[in-house]
Amino acid sequence: MGLERAASIDDLRLRARRRIPRFAVDLVDGGAEDERNRRCNVEALQEIELTPRYMVDVSNVDTRATLFGQTYDAPFGMAPIGMLNAFWPDADRTLARLCKRRNIPYVASSAASTTLESLAEAADGNGWFQLYVSSDADVTEGLIARAEAAGYTTLMVTADVPAAGKRDRDIRNRLAVPFRITPEVVAGLIAHPRWSLETLIHGKPNIANYADLLQSATSYADVQKTLITPGFTWEGLKRLRARWHGTLLVKGILHPQDAVTCADLGCDGLVVSNHGGRQVAFGPATIDALPAIAEAVGERLTLILDSGIRRGADIVRARACGADFVLAGRAFAYGVGAGGKAGAGRATDILQLELARALGQLGVPAFGEVGPSARSTFRHGPGQHGPRVSAALRDGG
Ligand SMILES: Cc1cc2nc3c(=O)[nH]c(=O)nc-3n(C[C@H](O)[C@H](O)[C@H](O)COP(=O)(O)O)c2cc1C
């Protein structure tokens, strides 16, 4: 299928899967353990019904959204993704430049395969920096100082990685540190010559911000210790708030009480996220967690939702459940994997056009005007949705 025939993010995913070796596809596609959370993020969004209203003038649909004093052309941005150049060569910079061109935010991951300085330059004012708090305070401080010097004004600290997620696909694919060339890897390289050639041209991907520190890493445990810590607590967040003078967001919040604590500590916003289902398999879908968080802190904090966004309508659904903005991870990754720069552009077009169409169909001329009243309550009571609830109602339970 050519790019122009890709009608949806799922179509881009299928195209990317044909162009990329299996172990690299699984790296992005995969979730924690049995991947229940990865699937239910998408399914719970699909379960949310919105009731269209007609006879409203929707000749000019406005998809803009203003966050922290900056107006973006669309209410979605690129979520931070580590090691994305392993999926498609030079994906990081391709996506950062795309976000600048389309005037949407790009979040550079601590674990990106391109340095934060290079991504600040590529995103040119549209870049935010995502921070993993390391078990070594000097490593964390080094990253913060570099982010400051590179001109980032928004720091997004990720809270949901007290331990690395267990991803069964990566274990089956024997992805390890140091990277080992297995017979499966060799077969994958031969079967995908374009990917192999581009990877050769752009060089073996690494976790660029820590390249020196990780040179001597001989195990995955070494890498983990450098990147993350099980000891990141509210005290640590308090210190971070005192240290970072710009906008501070916490990513990975699912419990309303944690959201309240973030607000009390002076954070500016939250990303209601479960890491795209990559950390645990037993948690809630983010769209299910959002309404209670919006009720608890919606007046105090900017709320961003991620995990499972595959359609423009999902962005409207998120808004109706209390989000101000959304991030998408895999949707952009599939785009760049399906066709480099053109594929990334196609992913953005699909989300943007679907979003504008959904707003028009819903009878709401501006994204900011979507409110909770857009949600249907025919099948479920207000605030209730999801296959589990609907099954119970249908069964009279
Ligand atoms: C391959 C991959 C790598 C990721 N790396 C990071 C990371 O380095 N830091 C982070 O905070 N989140 C990371 N995430 C999570 C994303 O930021 C985001 O929460 C998730 O992709 C949203 O779900 P979606 O892919 O369904 O849109 C990663 C996600 C994927 C798929």
Short mmCIF file of C-alpha atoms and ligand atoms in Angstrom, two decimals:
data_model
loop_
_atom_site.label_atom_id
_atom_site.label_comp_id
_atom_site.label_asym_id
_atom_site.label_seq_id
_atom_site.Cartn_x
_atom_site.Cartn_y
_atom_site.Cartn_z
CA MET A 1 0.00 0.00 0.00
CA GLY A 2 1.33 3.43 -0.99
CA LEU A 3 1.41 6.22 1.57
CA GLU A 4 -1.37 8.11 -0.20
CA ARG A 5 -3.65 5.09 0.28
CA ALA A 6 -2.99 4.93 4.02
CA ALA A 7 -6.35 6.09 5.39
CA SER A 8 -5.68 5.67 9.08
CA ILE A 9 -2.94 5.40 11.68
CA ASP A 10 -3.53 1.63 11.65
CA ASP A 11 -2.82 1.58 7.90
CA LEU A 12 0.49 3.36 8.57
CA ARG A 13 1.27 0.77 11.22
CA LEU A 14 0.73 -2.07 8.73
CA ARG A 15 2.97 -0.34 6.20
CA ALA A 16 5.68 0.28 8.83
CA ARG A 17 5.57 -3.40 9.80
CA ARG A 18 6.48 -4.42 6.28
CA ARG A 19 9.46 -2.05 6.11
CA ILE A 20 11.04 -2.76 9.47
CA PRO A 21 12.58 -5.90 11.01
CA ARG A 22 10.43 -7.67 13.55
CA PHE A 23 12.59 -6.96 16.61
CA ALA A 24 12.42 -3.20 15.90
CA VAL A 25 8.66 -3.28 15.24
CA ASP A 26 8.13 -5.07 18.55
CA LEU A 27 10.22 -2.46 20.33
CA VAL A 28 7.56 0.17 19.53
CA ASP A 29 4.43 -1.95 19.24
CA GLY A 30 4.91 -3.91 22.43
CA GLY A 31 3.46 -3.38 25.88
CA ALA A 32 4.02 -4.78 29.35
CA GLU A 33 3.53 -8.52 29.89
CA ASP A 34 0.27 -9.72 28.27
CA GLU A 35 -0.26 -6.20 26.85
CA ARG A 36 -3.73 -5.84 28.33
CA ASN A 37 -3.13 -2.17 29.14
CA ARG A 38 -1.83 -1.38 25.66
CA ARG A 39 -5.03 -2.78 24.16
CA CYS A 40 -7.49 -1.37 26.68
CA ASN A 41 -6.20 2.19 26.19
CA VAL A 42 -7.45 2.03 22.61
CA GLU A 43 -10.62 0.08 23.37
CA ALA A 44 -11.75 2.31 26.24
CA LEU A 45 -11.38 5.38 23.99
CA GLN A 46 -13.47 3.68 21.30
CA GLU A 47 -16.20 2.98 23.86
CA ILE A 48 -16.76 6.69 24.54
CA GLU A 49 -19.73 7.91 22.55
CA LEU A 50 -20.31 11.56 21.68
CA THR A 51 -23.72 12.76 20.50
CA PRO A 52 -23.66 14.98 17.38
CA ARG A 53 -25.68 18.20 17.43
CA TYR A 54 -26.79 19.66 14.10
CA MET A 55 -27.77 23.03 12.59
CA VAL A 56 -24.61 24.63 13.95
CA ASP A 57 -22.39 26.64 11.59
CA VAL A 58 -19.17 24.66 11.32
CA SER A 59 -17.83 26.32 8.15
CA ASN A 60 -14.66 27.31 10.04
CA VAL A 61 -13.51 24.69 12.49
CA ASP A 62 -10.80 25.93 14.84
CA THR A 63 -8.44 23.22 16.11
CA ARG A 64 -5.97 25.54 17.82
CA ALA A 65 -5.08 25.17 21.48
CA THR A 66 -3.07 27.44 23.77
CA LEU A 67 -0.85 25.90 26.41
CA PHE A 68 1.46 27.76 28.75
CA GLY A 69 1.24 30.95 26.68
CA GLN A 70 1.97 29.31 23.31
CA THR A 71 -0.72 28.72 20.70
CA TYR A 72 -0.43 25.48 18.71
CA ASP A 73 -2.24 24.71 15.46
CA ALA A 74 -3.63 21.45 16.84
CA PRO A 75 -4.39 20.13 20.34
CA PHE A 76 -1.96 17.24 20.01
CA GLY A 77 1.79 16.78 20.12
CA MET A 78 4.47 14.12 19.94
CA ALA A 79 5.01 12.12 23.15
CA PRO A 80 8.59 11.36 24.23
CA ILE A 81 9.94 8.13 22.75
CA GLY A 82 13.32 6.67 23.63
CA MET A 83 15.60 5.00 21.08
CA LEU A 84 13.23 5.71 18.18
CA ASN A 85 16.04 5.71 15.63
CA ALA A 86 16.15 1.94 16.14
CA PHE A 87 12.66 1.85 14.63
CA TRP A 88 13.41 4.15 11.72
CA PRO A 89 16.78 5.86 11.12
CA ASP A 90 16.86 9.57 12.04
CA ALA A 91 13.24 9.35 13.24
CA ASP A 92 13.92 11.73 16.16
CA ARG A 93 14.99 14.70 14.09
CA THR A 94 12.46 13.97 11.36
CA LEU A 95 9.66 14.21 13.93
CA ALA A 96 11.10 17.23 15.76
CA ARG A 97 11.28 19.17 12.48
CA LEU A 98 7.80 18.02 11.53
CA CYS A 99 6.39 19.32 14.83
CA LYS A 100 7.98 22.68 14.17
CA ARG A 101 6.53 22.84 10.63
CA ARG A 102 3.06 21.84 11.84
CA ASN A 103 3.30 24.05 14.93
CA ILE A 104 2.64 21.35 17.51
CA PRO A 105 4.80 20.42 20.51
CA TYR A 106 7.57 17.85 20.30
CA VAL A 107 8.70 16.19 23.53
CA ALA A 108 12.35 15.12 23.43
CA SER A 109 12.93 11.99 25.52
CA SER A 110 15.82 11.71 27.97
CA ALA A 111 16.38 8.32 26.33
CA ALA A 112 16.20 9.62 22.74
CA SER A 113 18.69 8.40 20.21
CA THR A 114 19.57 12.04 19.41
CA THR A 115 20.99 14.55 21.89
CA LEU A 116 18.62 16.98 23.55
CA GLU A 117 20.63 19.88 22.08
CA SER A 118 20.20 18.63 18.53
CA LEU A 119 16.47 18.07 19.11
CA ALA A 120 16.04 21.57 20.61
CA GLU A 121 17.52 22.93 17.40
CA ALA A 122 15.29 20.75 15.18
CA ALA A 123 12.10 21.55 17.12
CA ASP A 124 13.11 25.24 17.17
CA GLY A 125 10.95 26.63 19.98
CA ASN A 126 8.36 23.81 19.88
CA GLY A 127 10.44 21.39 21.96
CA TRP A 128 9.73 20.26 25.52
CA PHE A 129 12.16 18.05 27.45
CA GLN A 130 11.16 14.82 29.20
CA LEU A 131 13.27 13.91 32.21
CA TYR A 132 13.93 10.54 33.74
CA VAL A 133 15.22 10.96 37.29
CA SER A 134 18.42 8.95 37.61
CA SER A 135 19.64 7.07 40.67
CA ASP A 136 22.70 9.37 40.38
CA ALA A 137 21.74 12.95 41.34
CA ASP A 138 24.63 14.34 39.28
CA VAL A 139 23.28 12.66 36.14
CA THR A 140 19.85 14.22 36.73
CA GLU A 141 21.32 17.65 37.42
CA GLY A 142 23.52 17.36 34.31
CA LEU A 143 20.46 16.74 32.12
CA ILE A 144 18.48 19.60 33.69
CA ALA A 145 21.38 22.02 33.19
CA ARG A 146 21.80 20.93 29.57
CA ALA A 147 18.05 21.28 28.93
CA GLU A 148 18.14 24.77 30.39
CA ALA A 149 21.15 25.74 28.31
CA ALA A 150 19.53 24.33 25.16
CA GLY A 151 16.56 26.67 25.69
CA TYR A 152 13.80 24.27 26.76
CA THR A 153 11.22 26.04 28.92
CA THR A 154 8.96 23.03 29.62
CA LEU A 155 10.22 20.07 31.63
CA MET A 156 8.13 16.91 31.79
CA VAL A 157 9.28 14.55 34.52
CA THR A 158 8.19 10.95 34.10
CA ALA A 159 6.83 9.41 37.29
CA ASP A 160 5.67 5.99 36.12
CA VAL A 161 8.99 4.20 35.85
CA PRO A 162 10.02 3.23 39.40
CA ALA A 163 11.15 0.04 37.66
CA ALA A 164 11.54 -0.73 33.98
CA GLY A 165 8.48 -2.36 32.43
CA LYS A 166 8.67 -6.07 31.62
CA ARG A 167 8.09 -6.37 27.89
CA ASP A 168 7.73 -9.97 26.90
CA ARG A 169 8.29 -9.30 23.20
CA ASP A 170 11.71 -7.77 23.89
CA ILE A 171 12.66 -10.78 26.00
CA ARG A 172 11.55 -13.17 23.24
CA ASN A 173 13.54 -11.12 20.72
CA ARG A 174 16.53 -11.34 23.08
CA LEU A 175 17.04 -7.58 23.09
CA ALA A 176 19.83 -7.07 25.57
CA VAL A 177 22.75 -4.81 26.49
CA PRO A 178 25.18 -5.02 24.85
CA PHE A 179 23.15 -5.59 21.68
CA ARG A 180 23.77 -9.08 20.29
CA ILE A 181 23.59 -10.06 16.66
CA THR A 182 21.41 -13.17 16.73
CA PRO A 183 20.36 -15.28 13.70
CA GLU A 184 16.89 -13.64 13.92
CA VAL A 185 18.50 -10.20 13.74
CA VAL A 186 20.53 -11.18 10.69
CA ALA A 187 17.43 -12.60 8.98
CA GLY A 188 15.54 -9.36 9.75
CA LEU A 189 18.32 -7.23 8.27
CA ILE A 190 18.44 -9.26 5.06
CA ALA A 191 14.66 -9.15 4.65
CA HIS A 192 14.55 -5.35 5.06
CA PRO A 193 17.41 -3.96 2.95
CA ARG A 194 16.17 -0.34 2.90
CA TRP A 195 16.02 -0.21 6.69
CA SER A 196 19.43 -1.89 6.97
CA LEU A 197 21.03 0.50 4.49
CA GLU A 198 19.57 3.60 6.15
CA THR A 199 20.69 2.33 9.55
CA LEU A 200 24.17 1.82 8.17
CA ILE A 201 24.20 5.38 6.79
CA HIS A 202 22.92 6.99 10.00
CA GLY A 203 24.92 4.80 12.37
CA LYS A 204 23.96 2.38 15.12
CA PRO A 205 21.38 4.06 17.41
CA ASN A 206 22.27 4.63 21.04
CA ILE A 207 20.82 6.54 24.00
CA ALA A 208 22.55 9.73 22.96
CA ASN A 209 22.19 11.89 26.08
CA TYR A 210 24.03 9.29 28.14
CA ALA A 211 26.37 7.98 25.44
CA ASP A 212 29.56 8.48 27.52
CA LEU A 213 28.06 7.10 30.71
CA LEU A 214 26.67 4.03 29.01
CA GLN A 215 29.82 3.16 27.10
CA SER A 216 30.92 0.88 29.91
CA ALA A 217 27.47 -0.63 30.53
CA THR A 218 27.60 -4.39 30.33
CA SER A 219 24.05 -5.21 31.37
CA TYR A 220 20.54 -3.88 31.21
CA ALA A 221 20.74 -3.30 34.99
CA ASP A 222 23.61 -0.82 34.42
CA VAL A 223 21.52 1.09 31.89
CA GLN A 224 18.50 1.15 34.20
CA LYS A 225 20.52 2.50 37.11
CA THR A 226 21.76 5.37 34.98
CA LEU A 227 18.38 6.21 33.52
CA ILE A 228 15.86 5.68 36.33
CA THR A 229 15.51 5.26 40.06
CA PRO A 230 13.05 3.45 42.30
CA GLY A 231 13.80 6.21 44.82
CA PHE A 232 12.01 9.11 43.10
CA THR A 233 9.50 10.40 45.67
CA TRP A 234 7.40 13.51 46.38
CA GLU A 235 10.47 14.96 48.12
CA GLY A 236 12.33 14.60 44.82
CA LEU A 237 9.50 16.34 42.98
CA LYS A 238 9.60 19.17 45.52
CA ARG A 239 13.32 19.62 44.86
CA LEU A 240 12.73 19.54 41.12
CA ARG A 241 10.04 22.21 41.44
CA ALA A 242 12.51 24.42 43.31
CA ARG A 243 15.24 23.74 40.73
CA TRP A 244 13.29 24.21 37.46
CA HIS A 245 12.10 27.75 36.83
CA GLY A 246 10.03 27.00 33.72
CA THR A 247 6.85 24.99 33.22
CA LEU A 248 6.89 21.69 35.11
CA LEU A 249 4.70 18.75 34.08
CA VAL A 250 4.47 15.32 35.67
CA LYS A 251 3.88 12.44 33.27
CA GLY A 252 2.33 9.12 34.23
CA ILE A 253 -0.26 10.15 36.83
CA LEU A 254 -3.37 7.93 37.16
CA HIS A 255 -4.65 8.46 40.72
CA PRO A 256 -6.60 11.63 41.64
CA GLN A 257 -4.80 11.93 44.98
CA ASP A 258 -1.41 11.90 43.20
CA ALA A 259 -2.77 14.61 40.93
CA VAL A 260 -3.75 16.71 43.95
CA THR A 261 -0.26 16.30 45.43
CA CYS A 262 1.29 17.47 42.13
CA ALA A 263 -0.91 20.56 42.27
CA ASP A 264 -0.05 21.20 45.92
CA LEU A 265 3.66 21.01 45.08
CA GLY A 266 3.29 23.73 42.47
CA CYS A 267 3.43 21.73 39.22
CA ASP A 268 1.83 23.33 36.18
CA GLY A 269 0.27 20.32 34.57
CA LEU A 270 -0.02 16.55 34.31
CA VAL A 271 0.12 13.95 31.64
CA VAL A 272 -2.48 11.34 32.48
CA SER A 273 -0.57 8.45 30.99
CA ASN A 274 0.25 4.80 31.47
CA HIS A 275 3.23 4.97 29.13
CA GLY A 276 1.16 3.49 26.32
CA GLY A 277 0.66 0.32 28.38
CA ARG A 278 4.40 -0.33 28.51
CA GLN A 279 4.86 -0.24 32.27
CA VAL A 280 2.15 -2.44 33.76
CA ALA A 281 -0.60 -4.63 32.33
CA PHE A 282 -2.95 -4.34 35.32
CA GLY A 283 -3.70 -0.62 35.40
CA PRO A 284 -6.62 1.45 34.14
CA ALA A 285 -6.96 2.81 30.62
CA THR A 286 -5.97 6.47 30.81
CA ILE A 287 -9.32 7.70 29.49
CA ASP A 288 -10.98 5.85 32.38
CA ALA A 289 -8.67 7.55 34.89
CA LEU A 290 -9.11 11.04 33.42
CA PRO A 291 -12.58 12.16 34.64
CA ALA A 292 -11.78 11.72 38.35
CA ILE A 293 -8.48 13.56 37.89
CA ALA A 294 -10.22 16.36 35.99
CA GLU A 295 -12.72 16.65 38.81
CA ALA A 296 -9.95 16.78 41.42
CA VAL A 297 -7.52 19.21 39.76
CA GLY A 298 -9.00 20.36 36.43
CA GLU A 299 -9.30 23.92 37.74
CA ARG A 300 -5.72 24.01 39.02
CA LEU A 301 -3.65 22.16 36.42
CA THR A 302 -3.37 21.80 32.66
CA LEU A 303 -4.37 18.23 31.85
CA ILE A 304 -2.81 16.33 28.99
CA LEU A 305 -3.81 12.76 28.13
CA ASP A 306 -1.81 10.16 26.27
CA SER A 307 -1.92 6.40 25.59
CA GLY A 308 -4.09 4.94 22.85
CA ILE A 309 -4.69 7.99 20.64
CA ARG A 310 -5.18 6.59 17.13
CA ARG A 311 -8.01 8.73 15.71
CA GLY A 312 -8.91 12.41 15.55
CA ALA A 313 -12.13 11.50 17.35
CA ASP A 314 -10.04 10.17 20.26
CA ILE A 315 -8.72 13.69 20.77
CA VAL A 316 -12.28 15.00 20.97
CA ARG A 317 -13.20 12.17 23.34
CA ALA A 318 -10.27 13.09 25.58
CA ARG A 319 -11.41 16.71 25.60
CA ALA A 320 -14.97 15.68 26.51
CA CYS A 321 -13.55 13.72 29.46
CA GLY A 322 -11.54 16.68 30.79
CA ALA A 323 -8.24 16.91 28.86
CA ASP A 324 -6.88 20.22 27.55
CA PHE A 325 -4.51 18.53 25.12
CA VAL A 326 -3.24 15.10 24.10
CA LEU A 327 0.04 13.49 23.13
CA ALA A 328 0.50 10.59 20.74
CA GLY A 329 3.50 8.30 20.69
CA ARG A 330 3.04 5.31 18.42
CA ALA A 331 0.84 7.22 15.93
CA PHE A 332 3.83 9.38 14.96
CA ALA A 333 6.23 6.46 15.16
CA TYR A 334 4.11 4.42 12.73
CA GLY A 335 4.05 7.40 10.38
CA VAL A 336 7.79 7.82 10.27
CA GLY A 337 8.25 4.04 10.00
CA ALA A 338 5.76 3.90 7.12
CA GLY A 339 7.53 6.52 5.04
CA GLY A 340 10.16 8.68 6.76
CA LYS A 341 9.42 12.40 6.54
CA ALA A 342 6.44 11.94 4.20
CA GLY A 343 4.99 9.21 6.41
CA ALA A 344 5.33 11.36 9.53
CA GLY A 345 3.53 14.15 7.66
CA ARG A 346 0.82 11.70 6.65
CA ALA A 347 0.26 10.66 10.29
CA THR A 348 -0.15 14.31 11.27
CA ASP A 349 -2.53 14.98 8.36
CA ILE A 350 -4.66 11.97 9.30
CA LEU A 351 -5.01 13.05 12.94
CA GLN A 352 -5.60 16.68 12.02
CA LEU A 353 -8.18 16.00 9.28
CA GLU A 354 -10.01 13.42 11.37
CA LEU A 355 -10.06 15.86 14.28
CA ALA A 356 -11.48 18.74 12.22
CA ARG A 357 -14.06 16.42 10.67
CA ALA A 358 -15.09 15.03 14.07
CA LEU A 359 -15.58 18.56 15.45
CA GLY A 360 -17.68 19.50 12.43
CA GLN A 361 -19.75 16.33 12.71
CA LEU A 362 -20.23 16.91 16.42
CA GLY A 363 -21.43 20.46 15.80
CA VAL A 364 -18.69 22.14 17.83
CA PRO A 365 -16.81 24.76 15.79
CA ALA A 366 -13.79 25.03 18.14
CA PHE A 367 -11.85 22.34 19.97
CA GLY A 368 -11.82 24.44 23.15
CA GLU A 369 -15.62 24.44 23.20
CA VAL A 370 -15.97 20.67 23.52
CA GLY A 371 -17.25 19.96 27.00
CA PRO A 372 -18.54 17.03 29.06
CA SER A 373 -22.04 17.59 27.64
CA ALA A 374 -20.78 16.16 24.32
CA ARG A 375 -20.70 12.72 25.91
CA SER A 376 -23.62 10.41 25.24
CA THR A 377 -25.41 8.94 28.19
CA PHE A 378 -27.77 6.66 26.29
CA ARG A 379 -26.00 3.39 26.96
CA HIS A 380 -24.26 4.23 30.22
CA GLY A 381 -24.80 6.70 33.02
CA PRO A 382 -22.74 9.91 33.00
CA GLY A 383 -19.12 9.25 33.89
CA GLN A 384 -19.43 5.56 33.12
CA HIS A 385 -18.24 3.88 30.00
CA GLY A 386 -16.18 1.01 28.77
CA PRO A 387 -16.95 -2.53 27.74
CA ARG A 388 -16.97 -3.77 31.32
CA VAL A 389 -19.65 -1.31 32.41
CA SER A 390 -21.76 -1.73 29.29
CA ALA A 391 -21.68 -5.52 29.60
CA ALA A 392 -22.82 -5.25 33.20
CA LEU A 393 -25.66 -2.90 32.25
CA ARG A 394 -26.75 -5.08 29.36
CA ASP A 395 -26.81 -8.09 31.65
CA GLY A 396 -28.86 -6.13 34.13
CA GLY A 397 -26.00 -6.37 36.67
C1 LIG B 1 8.94 2.80 21.98
C2 LIG B 1 8.48 3.73 23.06
C3 LIG B 1 9.43 4.38 23.84
C4 LIG B 1 9.00 5.27 24.83
N1 LIG B 1 9.94 5.97 25.52
C5 LIG B 1 9.55 6.85 26.48
C6 LIG B 1 10.51 7.65 27.15
O1 LIG B 1 11.69 7.60 26.87
N2 LIG B 1 10.05 8.49 28.11
C7 LIG B 1 8.71 8.59 28.44
O2 LIG B 1 8.35 9.34 29.34
N3 LIG B 1 7.79 7.86 27.77
C8 LIG B 1 8.17 7.03 26.80
N4 LIG B 1 7.24 6.31 26.10
C9 LIG B 1 5.80 6.53 26.38
C10 LIG B 1 5.24 7.65 25.51
O3 LIG B 1 5.75 8.89 25.88
C11 LIG B 1 3.72 7.74 25.61
O4 LIG B 1 3.34 7.80 26.95
C12 LIG B 1 3.01 6.56 24.93
O5 LIG B 1 3.66 6.22 23.73
C13 LIG B 1 1.57 6.93 24.64
O6 LIG B 1 0.87 5.85 24.10
P1 LIG B 1 0.61 5.65 22.53
O7 LIG B 1 1.90 5.14 21.98
O8 LIG B 1 -0.48 4.65 22.51
O9 LIG B 1 0.25 7.00 21.97
C14 LIG B 1 7.63 5.45 25.07
C15 LIG B 1 6.69 4.81 24.28
C16 LIG B 1 7.09 3.95 23.25
C17 LIG B 1 6.05 3.31 22.38
#
